[in-house]
Structure formats: C-alpha cells, structure tokens
Amino acid sequence: MAVSNTLIDGDRLWQDIMALADITEPGKPYTRRSFTPRFLAGRAYLIEQLKAAGLEVRIDTAGNLIGRRAGAKPHAKTIMMGSHSDTVPSGGRFDGIAGVVAALEVARALRDAGIELQHNLEVVDFLAEEPSEYGLSCVGSRGMSGQLTNAMLDFTGPQNERLGDALIRVGGNPAKLSEAVRKDIAAYLELHIEQGPVLEQSKTDLGLVTGIVGITRLEISFQGAADHAGTTPMHMRRDALYAAAQAVTAIREQAEALASEPDGYFVATVGILTLEPGGANVVPERAKVIVDIRTGKREKTLRFLESIDAATQDAAEKASVERSNFKTLSDTMPMDCDLGLLDDLAKSADALGHSHLQLASGAGHDAAFVGQLAPAAMVFVPCLGGRSHTPEEWAEKHDIAAGAAAIFAAVRRFDERTPVTNQTHNSI
Ligand code: HGY
Ligand code: MN
Ligand code: MN
C-alpha cells in the first residue's frame, strides 16, 4: 500500500538500513555485537546521519546515542523515538535497526516539511539491547531508567573486562549514571519488526503493541568432578552434565505446563549450555545453563522459579553433584503500553489507510524500560515468515515506511494534543 500524505522517504530510510547491514562481522552476517569495533562503526554511520538531519548529537552517561532537536516551547518535555542498532550473533538487518532508522526518518521528514513541534524531539539508539557478552541486555535503557546497578557494572565479558569499563569505551560514564536518568520524557514511540507471524498471516499492515512481556534470565550451574570416562564406574560418577540435562528437561516440562494454563502467555528457553572441561573421554566437571523466561503475568514467573529451584536441587542430588549457582541475572516486569499513544497510532494508521491490529510483544524491547519513565507505545511491522534473530530476517521497505509514517503522524497528534507544562529541567 503506497504511503500517502507524509514526507517519509522510504528510499532514504532503506538506504540507511542497507548501509548499516554492510557494517557486519565479515563471514558472519549480520553481526554487530554491542561494545565491539563493528558496533562503533555502525554508530559512526548513525552519528553522521543524525547530524545531517540537523540534530544535536551526544552519548549519554549510559552509552545511549541521542540526536536532539529543541521544540518551539522552552522548558517543554521531550518526545522520544528510537530502538537499538546492536544485533544478536548472526542476526538480522532489521531487528532494532529498523526502529532507529525510522525514528531518524521521522526527524528528517519533520524538518523537510518545516514542521516545528512544541516539544523537543529525540532520536535514540539504545546501547546493547540484545543480551551482551557481559550477561546483560538493555544496558542503555536500564541506565536511562535508573536500573543499571553497580552489581551489573561488575558483570564481566571478553578478556574479563567489566561492563562498567566497556561502557566507558563506548562513550558512557558509569561514575555519572544518574545524569542519564530522564524525567523530561513526554512520550516514547518505537517501531520494531514483529519478530512473529501474526501481521504477515493476517495480511495486516501494522501491529499496535498493547504490552511487552516481562523477561527474567536465570543462571544455574552444577559442580561435579572430572573423571576418566573409561575407568570410572557409573555409580561413582559426579557428572555435572547429567544434572544439567535433567534441569533442561524440567524447565521445558514446567514451561509447557504454565503455557497450557488458560490465562496467557508463558515461554522458557535454555539458549546457553556450557560444560567443562569438554573432553569426549572426560566426565563433565562443570555445567551451566542460562534460562530466558517470559510472560505477561508476573505470578507465573514466580511459580516457575519456585518449581525449577526445587527440580534443580533434586537433579543435583540425583547426579551426586552440587548446584553451585542459582542466580537471577536480570529481571524485568511486564509493561502495558500507553492507551493515549495507542489511540494516536490507531488514528494515524486509519488516516494513512493502513490496516492495524493490537497484539502483545513476546520479545523484549527498550520500550519496556523507557515505559517506566513515561507513556510508551510500539508499532510493529510485518517480517518475512515472522522470523528474526537470523540472517534470513526480512522486512519490506513499504512496510517500514508505513510504520514510520504512522509514528510521524502520531508524534504530531501527541504534540498538538499535549499542552506544554513548564517542566523542571533535568539532565539532558
Ligand atoms: O530477546 C529479545 O526479546 C529481544 O529481541 N532482545
Ligand atoms: Mn532482538
Ligand atoms: Mn530488538
């Protein structure tokens, strides 16, 4: 469907998405992991485009890249749009990136039309939305919402580097994290590919997101004893992987039970399993699983954690090993999107002639953190086969442009309907 009566330039937007796609680890498309030189090369490209759009550019102390344009009314609050430019390993070209570029395109289109908002406008590339090598996701949006703790800054990554030091490397300042916390955001809007099949299968142009799941990530480790695979009798083994295998089965079975309950969505995934020392003829001494738990209902998470706590204790006993760790790495609450912004998006989509439906997000997003600071909403665009976190991830130019057009119109609606209050200035 052609995008009408807006100044969103789909070709310009697409050019940015493809230019960023070229900035990837060679031989491992599409990989631009947070904190790496490749990530910083992608940021350099974005900085150029933000400046060319006439935005004032800065990196806040939480490492977020921010392009800002002052509004007509001094002391107005800020309408913020954005997403993330980092990827998962061998991820796609659109997850996060489409949202940052769409926000940039909205800022350019407003400038091209000579439209001056009452409110300030910001385009944000949030730092490390994907689970990073430091064991934490949404680093920048946690920082902006005052949830990046000193304990998290001590998480370590490659070459045993602290997250706090990595943050300095990308332009942040862990000693002044409080300056990243914002009180001046009037509204936050994020475009994202759906990363699911609903829009494509229902042939709907846009998804208006009602809420974002809470995500809890758990580390469970087992400590046994390395022994000779050939000479150690079965009853004398202390096999850490045997305990971990039972844990993975218990996680799957408990998740299926919770998912089958009538009221809603529950998933749990073991995406990381490591064992040491890792020899074909050595009984595994250590094993670690990382569990990714998601639901819209907090009480389901709590019930799941209780049951897995018991199940993994039993598994350790049965394998004659010690459960050496049962640690929550991160824990975000489910978030409801703002009804007023959803209405702005629905009215904008209608005016543009785009079909839309409401749906919840099973994927985590920076909006889940920004939404704790200010009214927030997301618009999804279809992606091919609903697939994401894979090089096959694909979205159509006209769909992303339609989503950007809806955000363009919703920003104007919000700006016009929201009186500017004399807001106290804070760190911006
Ligand atoms: O994992 C997620 O839900 C998001 O894509 N980072
Ligand atoms: Mn992702
Ligand atoms: Mn994403």
Tab-separated table of C-alpha atoms and ligand atoms in Angstrom:
chain	number	residue	atom	x	y	z
A	1	MET	CA	0.000	0.000	0.000
A	2	ALA	CA	1.505	3.333	-1.004
A	3	VAL	CA	2.393	5.622	1.859
A	4	SER	CA	0.483	8.829	1.327
A	5	ASN	CA	0.354	12.355	2.759
A	6	THR	CA	3.561	12.208	4.726
A	7	LEU	CA	7.103	13.141	3.892
A	8	ILE	CA	8.528	9.803	4.885
A	9	ASP	CA	11.054	8.909	2.208
A	10	GLY	CA	11.142	5.110	2.007
A	11	ASP	CA	14.192	5.061	-0.251
A	12	ARG	CA	16.208	7.238	2.130
A	13	LEU	CA	15.172	5.054	5.049
A	14	TRP	CA	16.029	1.865	3.156
A	15	GLN	CA	19.429	3.227	2.184
A	16	ASP	CA	20.314	3.652	5.877
A	17	ILE	CA	19.147	0.137	6.738
A	18	MET	CA	21.237	-1.378	3.957
A	19	ALA	CA	24.260	0.795	4.798
A	20	LEU	CA	24.134	-0.496	8.382
A	21	ALA	CA	23.703	-4.063	7.101
A	22	ASP	CA	27.078	-3.684	5.361
A	23	ILE	CA	28.705	-2.941	8.730
A	24	THR	CA	28.801	-6.518	9.985
A	25	GLU	CA	31.414	-9.054	11.138
A	26	PRO	CA	32.775	-10.472	7.885
A	27	GLY	CA	31.642	-14.005	7.112
A	28	LYS	CA	29.028	-13.892	9.880
A	29	PRO	CA	26.157	-11.790	8.564
A	30	TYR	CA	24.537	-9.946	10.221
A	31	THR	CA	26.566	-9.445	13.356
A	32	ARG	CA	27.226	-6.120	15.063
A	33	ARG	CA	27.602	-7.009	18.708
A	34	SER	CA	27.398	-4.233	21.274
A	35	PHE	CA	30.694	-2.792	22.530
A	36	THR	CA	32.688	-4.130	19.555
A	37	PRO	CA	34.577	-2.051	16.959
A	38	ARG	CA	31.924	-3.071	14.416
A	39	PHE	CA	29.222	-1.643	16.700
A	40	LEU	CA	31.163	1.605	16.986
A	41	ALA	CA	31.475	1.715	13.182
A	42	GLY	CA	27.704	1.420	12.945
A	43	ARG	CA	27.357	4.223	15.479
A	44	ALA	CA	29.727	6.414	13.472
A	45	TYR	CA	27.419	5.988	10.491
A	46	LEU	CA	24.368	6.867	12.598
A	47	ILE	CA	26.093	9.935	14.072
A	48	GLU	CA	26.747	11.207	10.559
A	49	GLN	CA	23.089	10.741	9.603
A	50	LEU	CA	21.796	12.315	12.815
A	51	LYS	CA	23.995	15.366	12.266
A	52	ALA	CA	22.940	15.579	8.614
A	53	ALA	CA	19.347	15.639	9.869
A	54	GLY	CA	20.243	18.748	11.863
A	55	LEU	CA	20.092	17.026	15.255
A	56	GLU	CA	22.404	17.790	18.154
A	57	VAL	CA	24.230	14.558	18.892
A	58	ARG	CA	25.525	13.229	22.208
A	59	ILE	CA	26.234	9.968	24.047
A	60	ASP	CA	24.642	9.969	27.490
A	61	THR	CA	26.427	8.510	30.513
A	62	ALA	CA	24.583	5.185	29.994
A	63	GLY	CA	26.069	4.921	26.494
A	64	ASN	CA	22.907	5.809	24.549
A	65	LEU	CA	23.381	7.715	21.273
A	66	ILE	CA	20.919	10.627	21.237
A	67	GLY	CA	20.063	13.090	18.441
A	68	ARG	CA	18.015	16.056	19.718
A	69	ARG	CA	16.051	18.928	18.213
A	70	ALA	CA	14.674	21.628	20.549
A	71	GLY	CA	10.954	22.341	20.302
A	72	ALA	CA	9.270	25.711	19.918
A	73	LYS	CA	8.364	25.931	23.592
A	74	PRO	CA	11.274	26.342	26.020
A	75	HIS	CA	11.021	24.019	29.034
A	76	ALA	CA	8.837	21.633	27.048
A	77	LYS	CA	9.253	17.923	27.665
A	78	THR	CA	10.673	15.596	25.015
A	79	ILE	CA	9.035	13.253	22.529
A	80	MET	CA	11.481	10.372	22.172
A	81	MET	CA	11.674	7.751	19.412
A	82	GLY	CA	14.252	5.021	18.924
A	83	SER	CA	15.366	1.425	19.260
A	84	HIS	CA	18.763	-0.329	19.090
A	85	SER	CA	21.482	-0.835	16.474
A	86	ASP	CA	23.239	-3.834	18.023
A	87	THR	CA	22.428	-7.355	16.832
A	88	VAL	CA	22.469	-10.908	18.125
A	89	PRO	CA	25.253	-13.083	16.701
A	90	SER	CA	24.325	-13.912	13.053
A	91	GLY	CA	21.171	-11.877	13.449
A	92	GLY	CA	19.143	-9.863	11.023
A	93	ARG	CA	19.266	-6.471	9.316
A	94	PHE	CA	16.035	-5.127	10.797
A	95	ASP	CA	15.700	-6.087	14.489
A	96	GLY	CA	16.248	-2.757	16.252
A	97	ILE	CA	17.844	-1.089	13.251
A	98	ALA	CA	14.501	-0.504	11.510
A	99	GLY	CA	13.330	1.380	14.615
A	100	VAL	CA	16.384	3.622	14.888
A	101	VAL	CA	16.291	4.449	11.173
A	102	ALA	CA	12.514	5.016	11.184
A	103	ALA	CA	12.956	7.477	14.062
A	104	LEU	CA	15.727	9.242	12.124
A	105	GLU	CA	13.485	9.373	9.054
A	106	VAL	CA	10.629	10.920	11.071
A	107	ALA	CA	13.020	13.638	12.280
A	108	ARG	CA	14.167	14.288	8.684
A	109	ALA	CA	10.579	14.351	7.386
A	110	LEU	CA	9.525	16.877	10.033
A	111	ARG	CA	12.497	19.054	9.076
A	112	ASP	CA	11.744	18.711	5.331
A	113	ALA	CA	8.166	19.822	5.986
A	114	GLY	CA	9.362	22.760	8.100
A	115	ILE	CA	7.254	21.422	10.977
A	116	GLU	CA	8.368	22.714	14.374
A	117	LEU	CA	6.931	20.758	17.281
A	118	GLN	CA	6.085	22.371	20.597
A	119	HIS	CA	8.007	19.573	22.332
A	120	ASN	CA	11.656	18.682	21.975
A	121	LEU	CA	12.280	15.689	19.738
A	122	GLU	CA	14.884	12.952	20.227
A	123	VAL	CA	16.080	10.005	18.172
A	124	VAL	CA	17.820	7.362	20.328
A	125	ASP	CA	19.991	4.331	19.626
A	126	PHE	CA	19.889	2.496	22.955
A	127	LEU	CA	23.088	0.727	23.973
A	128	ALA	CA	23.170	-3.091	23.994
A	129	GLU	CA	19.507	-4.036	23.810
A	130	GLU	CA	20.459	-7.613	22.939
A	131	PRO	CA	21.858	-9.844	25.696
A	132	SER	CA	25.512	-8.793	25.594
A	133	GLU	CA	28.707	-10.744	26.237
A	134	TYR	CA	28.578	-9.144	29.710
A	135	GLY	CA	25.433	-11.139	30.516
A	136	LEU	CA	23.065	-8.166	30.394
A	137	SER	CA	20.584	-6.817	27.855
A	138	CYS	CA	19.012	-3.347	27.540
A	139	VAL	CA	22.106	-1.769	29.128
A	140	GLY	CA	21.353	1.742	27.848
A	141	SER	CA	17.619	1.776	28.538
A	142	ARG	CA	18.239	0.322	32.010
A	143	GLY	CA	20.665	3.204	32.520
A	144	MET	CA	18.162	5.802	31.279
A	145	SER	CA	15.537	4.387	33.654
A	146	GLY	CA	17.902	4.257	36.633
A	147	GLN	CA	18.096	0.449	36.700
A	148	LEU	CA	21.740	-0.131	35.772
A	149	THR	CA	23.189	-1.136	39.135
A	150	ASN	CA	26.774	-1.232	40.368
A	151	ALA	CA	26.473	-5.010	40.607
A	152	MET	CA	25.592	-5.113	36.907
A	153	LEU	CA	28.552	-2.835	36.108
A	154	ASP	CA	30.760	-5.528	37.670
A	155	PHE	CA	29.489	-8.197	35.291
A	156	THR	CA	32.435	-9.256	33.142
A	157	GLY	CA	32.756	-10.047	29.455
A	158	PRO	CA	35.522	-10.819	26.940
A	159	GLN	CA	39.083	-10.565	28.335
A	160	ASN	CA	37.423	-10.334	31.741
A	161	GLU	CA	36.509	-6.674	31.092
A	162	ARG	CA	33.935	-5.174	33.467
A	163	LEU	CA	30.712	-3.884	31.913
A	164	GLY	CA	31.483	-0.522	33.566
A	165	ASP	CA	34.780	-0.316	31.666
A	166	ALA	CA	33.140	-1.371	28.418
A	167	LEU	CA	30.617	1.419	28.981
A	168	ILE	CA	33.454	3.948	29.178
A	169	ARG	CA	34.878	2.539	25.941
A	170	VAL	CA	31.669	3.391	24.063
A	171	GLY	CA	31.409	6.893	25.476
A	172	GLY	CA	29.406	6.339	28.669
A	173	ASN	CA	30.392	7.331	32.193
A	174	PRO	CA	29.460	4.844	34.923
A	175	ALA	CA	30.533	7.336	37.611
A	176	LYS	CA	27.777	9.698	36.441
A	177	LEU	CA	24.995	7.258	35.577
A	178	SER	CA	22.437	9.362	37.451
A	179	GLU	CA	22.815	12.004	34.706
A	180	ALA	CA	21.363	9.534	32.188
A	181	VAL	CA	18.140	9.154	34.156
A	182	ARG	CA	15.436	11.188	32.431
A	183	LYS	CA	12.399	12.933	33.925
A	184	ASP	CA	11.683	15.052	30.864
A	185	ILE	CA	10.242	12.448	28.502
A	186	ALA	CA	6.648	13.215	27.498
A	187	ALA	CA	6.206	10.170	25.257
A	188	TYR	CA	8.239	7.342	23.723
A	189	LEU	CA	7.465	5.627	20.405
A	190	GLU	CA	9.348	2.647	18.966
A	191	LEU	CA	8.971	0.930	15.604
A	192	HIS	CA	10.100	-2.703	15.502
A	193	ILE	CA	9.667	-5.718	13.240
A	194	GLU	CA	7.105	-8.042	14.797
A	195	GLN	CA	9.503	-10.999	15.080
A	196	GLY	CA	6.396	-13.176	14.820
A	197	PRO	CA	3.900	-14.328	12.144
A	198	VAL	CA	0.670	-12.563	13.137
A	199	LEU	CA	0.802	-9.497	10.834
A	200	GLU	CA	2.030	-11.432	7.805
A	201	GLN	CA	-0.527	-14.236	8.204
A	202	SER	CA	-3.410	-11.815	8.754
A	203	LYS	CA	-2.141	-9.546	5.951
A	204	THR	CA	-2.249	-6.554	8.314
A	205	ASP	CA	-0.042	-3.532	7.699
A	206	LEU	CA	0.740	-2.502	11.288
A	207	GLY	CA	0.681	-4.003	14.799
A	208	LEU	CA	-0.168	-1.705	17.714
A	209	VAL	CA	1.531	-3.238	20.733
A	210	THR	CA	-0.604	-3.465	23.877
A	211	GLY	CA	2.138	-4.659	26.208
A	212	ILE	CA	5.628	-6.160	26.485
A	213	VAL	CA	6.407	-9.361	28.358
A	214	GLY	CA	8.499	-9.352	31.470
A	215	ILE	CA	11.811	-11.167	30.923
A	216	THR	CA	13.759	-12.970	33.634
A	217	ARG	CA	17.154	-14.543	32.930
A	218	LEU	CA	18.491	-17.176	35.272
A	219	GLU	CA	21.912	-18.833	35.591
A	220	ILE	CA	22.019	-22.379	37.026
A	221	SER	CA	25.387	-24.095	37.494
A	222	PHE	CA	26.418	-27.545	38.673
A	223	GLN	CA	29.785	-28.637	40.102
A	224	GLY	CA	30.764	-32.306	39.887
A	225	ALA	CA	34.142	-33.948	39.320
A	226	ALA	CA	36.157	-34.557	36.168
A	227	ASP	CA	36.955	-38.257	35.915
A	228	HIS	CA	38.179	-40.802	33.394
A	229	ALA	CA	35.264	-41.804	31.118
A	230	GLY	CA	36.578	-45.321	30.784
A	231	THR	CA	37.591	-46.317	34.257
A	232	THR	CA	35.030	-44.558	36.474
A	233	PRO	CA	32.067	-46.840	37.298
A	234	MET	CA	28.644	-45.248	36.692
A	235	HIS	CA	27.694	-45.272	40.389
A	236	MET	CA	30.868	-43.401	41.312
A	237	ARG	CA	30.482	-40.514	38.877
A	238	ARG	CA	29.765	-36.907	39.743
A	239	ASP	CA	28.578	-35.860	36.303
A	240	ALA	CA	27.583	-32.165	36.171
A	241	LEU	CA	26.065	-32.529	32.718
A	242	TYR	CA	23.721	-35.267	33.915
A	243	ALA	CA	22.274	-32.762	36.433
A	244	ALA	CA	22.089	-30.022	33.787
A	245	ALA	CA	20.294	-32.350	31.375
A	246	GLN	CA	17.654	-33.100	33.995
A	247	ALA	CA	17.345	-29.346	34.643
A	248	VAL	CA	16.735	-28.631	30.952
A	249	THR	CA	14.012	-31.282	30.849
A	250	ALA	CA	12.353	-29.914	33.989
A	251	ILE	CA	12.463	-26.366	32.571
A	252	ARG	CA	10.775	-27.494	29.363
A	253	GLU	CA	8.083	-29.532	31.125
A	254	GLN	CA	7.250	-26.818	33.672
A	255	ALA	CA	7.121	-24.179	30.911
A	256	GLU	CA	4.713	-26.338	28.879
A	257	ALA	CA	2.506	-26.732	31.928
A	258	LEU	CA	2.403	-22.969	32.563
A	259	ALA	CA	1.883	-22.193	28.879
A	260	SER	CA	-1.127	-24.529	28.774
A	261	GLU	CA	-2.938	-22.573	31.505
A	262	PRO	CA	-5.892	-20.589	30.163
A	263	ASP	CA	-4.714	-17.082	31.054
A	264	GLY	CA	-1.904	-16.456	28.748
A	265	TYR	CA	1.498	-16.481	27.541
A	266	PHE	CA	4.497	-18.255	29.065
A	267	VAL	CA	7.758	-19.387	27.446
A	268	ALA	CA	11.124	-20.527	28.819
A	269	THR	CA	14.220	-21.238	26.772
A	270	VAL	CA	17.648	-22.668	27.531
A	271	GLY	CA	19.710	-20.943	24.851
A	272	ILE	CA	23.098	-21.379	26.505
A	273	LEU	CA	24.526	-24.645	27.903
A	274	THR	CA	28.217	-24.803	28.670
A	275	LEU	CA	30.219	-27.692	30.119
A	276	GLU	CA	33.818	-28.108	31.240
A	277	PRO	CA	36.363	-29.426	30.670
A	278	GLY	CA	34.691	-30.627	27.424
A	279	GLY	CA	36.596	-33.810	26.545
A	280	ALA	CA	34.985	-36.820	24.867
A	281	ASN	CA	36.611	-39.110	27.400
A	282	VAL	CA	36.154	-36.923	30.496
A	283	VAL	CA	33.170	-36.957	32.859
A	284	PRO	CA	31.938	-33.310	32.860
A	285	GLU	CA	33.039	-31.446	35.978
A	286	ARG	CA	31.050	-28.245	35.499
A	287	ALA	CA	27.865	-27.381	33.612
A	288	LYS	CA	25.954	-24.115	33.311
A	289	VAL	CA	22.572	-23.281	31.754
A	290	ILE	CA	21.131	-19.808	31.110
A	291	VAL	CA	17.330	-19.729	31.112
A	292	ASP	CA	15.281	-17.000	29.372
A	293	ILE	CA	11.782	-16.762	30.932
A	294	ARG	CA	8.968	-14.608	29.503
A	295	THR	CA	5.381	-13.943	30.411
A	296	GLY	CA	2.875	-11.144	30.743
A	297	LYS	CA	1.915	-12.401	34.212
A	298	ARG	CA	4.481	-11.907	36.950
A	299	GLU	CA	2.952	-14.580	39.227
A	300	LYS	CA	3.689	-17.240	36.582
A	301	THR	CA	7.381	-16.302	36.685
A	302	LEU	CA	7.419	-16.638	40.465
A	303	ARG	CA	5.740	-20.068	40.331
A	304	PHE	CA	8.169	-21.207	37.633
A	305	LEU	CA	11.226	-20.101	39.642
A	306	GLU	CA	9.975	-21.925	42.736
A	307	SER	CA	9.423	-25.166	40.840
A	308	ILE	CA	12.783	-25.002	38.994
A	309	ASP	CA	14.586	-24.231	42.236
A	310	ALA	CA	13.260	-27.499	43.697
A	311	ALA	CA	13.750	-29.504	40.487
A	312	THR	CA	17.392	-28.444	40.104
A	313	GLN	CA	18.168	-29.277	43.730
A	314	ASP	CA	16.752	-32.761	43.090
A	315	ALA	CA	18.744	-33.060	39.857
A	316	ALA	CA	21.961	-32.194	41.685
A	317	GLU	CA	21.259	-34.801	44.364
A	318	LYS	CA	20.440	-37.493	41.792
A	319	ALA	CA	23.720	-36.773	39.957
A	320	SER	CA	25.706	-36.578	43.219
A	321	VAL	CA	26.875	-33.074	42.332
A	322	GLU	CA	26.499	-29.650	43.926
A	323	ARG	CA	24.178	-26.992	42.492
A	324	SER	CA	26.803	-24.262	42.610
A	325	ASN	CA	24.701	-21.370	41.324
A	326	PHE	CA	21.035	-20.413	41.010
A	327	LYS	CA	21.222	-16.693	40.186
A	328	THR	CA	18.798	-14.248	38.587
A	329	LEU	CA	20.884	-12.326	36.042
A	330	SER	CA	18.152	-9.879	35.057
A	331	ASP	CA	14.501	-9.436	35.856
A	332	THR	CA	12.174	-7.001	34.069
A	333	MET	CA	8.477	-6.569	34.825
A	334	PRO	CA	5.787	-6.854	32.137
A	335	MET	CA	4.818	-3.414	30.771
A	336	ASP	CA	1.489	-2.081	29.437
A	337	CYS	CA	1.695	0.410	26.542
A	338	ASP	CA	0.046	3.817	26.889
A	339	LEU	CA	-3.579	3.884	25.701
A	340	GLY	CA	-3.372	7.513	24.581
A	341	LEU	CA	-0.391	6.825	22.335
A	342	LEU	CA	-2.042	3.653	21.036
A	343	ASP	CA	-5.007	5.799	20.086
A	344	ASP	CA	-2.702	8.305	18.351
A	345	LEU	CA	-1.157	5.437	16.390
A	346	ALA	CA	-4.552	3.913	15.508
A	347	LYS	CA	-5.941	7.241	14.284
A	348	SER	CA	-2.724	7.869	12.319
A	349	ALA	CA	-2.848	4.437	10.693
A	350	ASP	CA	-6.508	4.953	9.783
A	351	ALA	CA	-5.760	8.365	8.255
A	352	LEU	CA	-2.953	6.799	6.220
A	353	GLY	CA	-5.203	3.977	5.073
A	354	HIS	CA	-3.166	1.285	6.820
A	355	SER	CA	-4.840	-1.716	8.427
A	356	HIS	CA	-3.806	-2.431	12.013
A	357	LEU	CA	-4.440	-4.822	14.856
A	358	GLN	CA	-3.481	-4.915	18.521
A	359	LEU	CA	-1.073	-7.542	19.848
A	360	ALA	CA	1.255	-8.180	22.776
A	361	SER	CA	5.017	-8.443	22.375
A	362	GLY	CA	6.733	-11.708	23.333
A	363	ALA	CA	10.034	-10.051	22.541
A	364	GLY	CA	11.710	-7.682	24.947
A	365	HIS	CA	12.349	-4.109	23.908
A	366	ASP	CA	13.914	-0.915	25.217
A	367	ALA	CA	10.354	0.433	25.416
A	368	ALA	CA	9.849	-1.848	28.446
A	369	PHE	CA	12.336	0.318	30.357
A	370	VAL	CA	11.521	3.716	28.871
A	371	GLY	CA	7.873	2.874	29.580
A	372	GLN	CA	8.731	3.012	33.289
A	373	LEU	CA	9.708	6.687	32.837
A	374	ALA	CA	6.972	7.922	30.524
A	375	PRO	CA	3.978	6.858	28.373
A	376	ALA	CA	5.322	4.488	25.710
A	377	ALA	CA	3.956	2.579	22.740
A	378	MET	CA	5.309	0.452	19.910
A	379	VAL	CA	4.295	-0.155	16.344
A	380	PHE	CA	5.194	-3.460	14.708
A	381	VAL	CA	5.714	-4.018	11.019
A	382	PRO	CA	5.488	-7.456	9.368
A	383	CYS	CA	8.606	-9.554	8.801
A	384	LEU	CA	9.021	-12.458	6.412
A	385	GLY	CA	7.717	-15.700	7.894
A	386	GLY	CA	7.725	-13.963	11.286
A	387	ARG	CA	11.407	-14.854	11.563
A	388	SER	CA	14.051	-12.852	13.407
A	389	HIS	CA	17.464	-13.328	15.071
A	390	THR	CA	18.601	-14.966	11.829
A	391	PRO	CA	20.256	-13.688	8.629
A	392	GLU	CA	17.025	-14.650	6.819
A	393	GLU	CA	15.212	-11.881	8.735
A	394	TRP	CA	13.467	-9.619	6.160
A	395	ALA	CA	11.016	-6.734	6.072
A	396	GLU	CA	9.698	-4.754	3.123
A	397	LYS	CA	10.612	-1.122	2.541
A	398	HIS	CA	6.987	-0.078	2.144
A	399	ASP	CA	6.028	-1.719	5.460
A	400	ILE	CA	8.792	0.040	7.388
A	401	ALA	CA	7.910	3.311	5.662
A	402	ALA	CA	4.258	2.803	6.625
A	403	GLY	CA	5.278	2.278	10.248
A	404	ALA	CA	7.455	5.378	10.138
A	405	ALA	CA	4.565	7.345	8.627
A	406	ALA	CA	2.309	6.215	11.476
A	407	ILE	CA	4.905	7.369	14.017
A	408	PHE	CA	5.348	10.675	12.129
A	409	ALA	CA	1.587	11.312	12.338
A	410	ALA	CA	1.310	10.069	15.934
A	411	VAL	CA	4.156	12.392	17.020
A	412	ARG	CA	2.261	15.321	15.512
A	413	ARG	CA	-1.024	14.257	17.099
A	414	PHE	CA	0.600	13.868	20.507
A	415	ASP	CA	2.447	17.174	20.165
A	416	GLU	CA	-0.748	19.044	19.252
A	417	ARG	CA	-2.943	17.453	21.923
A	418	THR	CA	-0.461	17.714	24.797
A	419	PRO	CA	-0.167	21.128	26.415
A	420	VAL	CA	3.402	22.078	27.249
A	421	THR	CA	3.792	22.301	31.021
A	422	ASN	CA	6.699	24.195	32.492
A	423	GLN	CA	8.692	21.089	33.231
A	424	THR	CA	11.661	21.323	35.536
A	425	HIS	CA	14.767	20.804	33.564
A	426	ASN	CA	16.858	17.799	34.391
A	427	SER	CA	19.805	16.067	32.884
A	428	ILE	CA	19.510	16.253	29.121
B	1	HGY	O1	15.347	-11.111	23.207
B	1	HGY	C1	14.521	-10.290	22.820
B	1	HGY	O2	13.352	-10.430	23.061
B	1	HGY	C2	14.947	-9.086	22.049
B	1	HGY	O3	14.995	-9.400	20.687
B	1	HGY	N1	16.221	-8.612	22.508
B	2	MN	MN	16.435	-8.978	19.187
B	3	MN	MN	15.033	-5.781	19.096
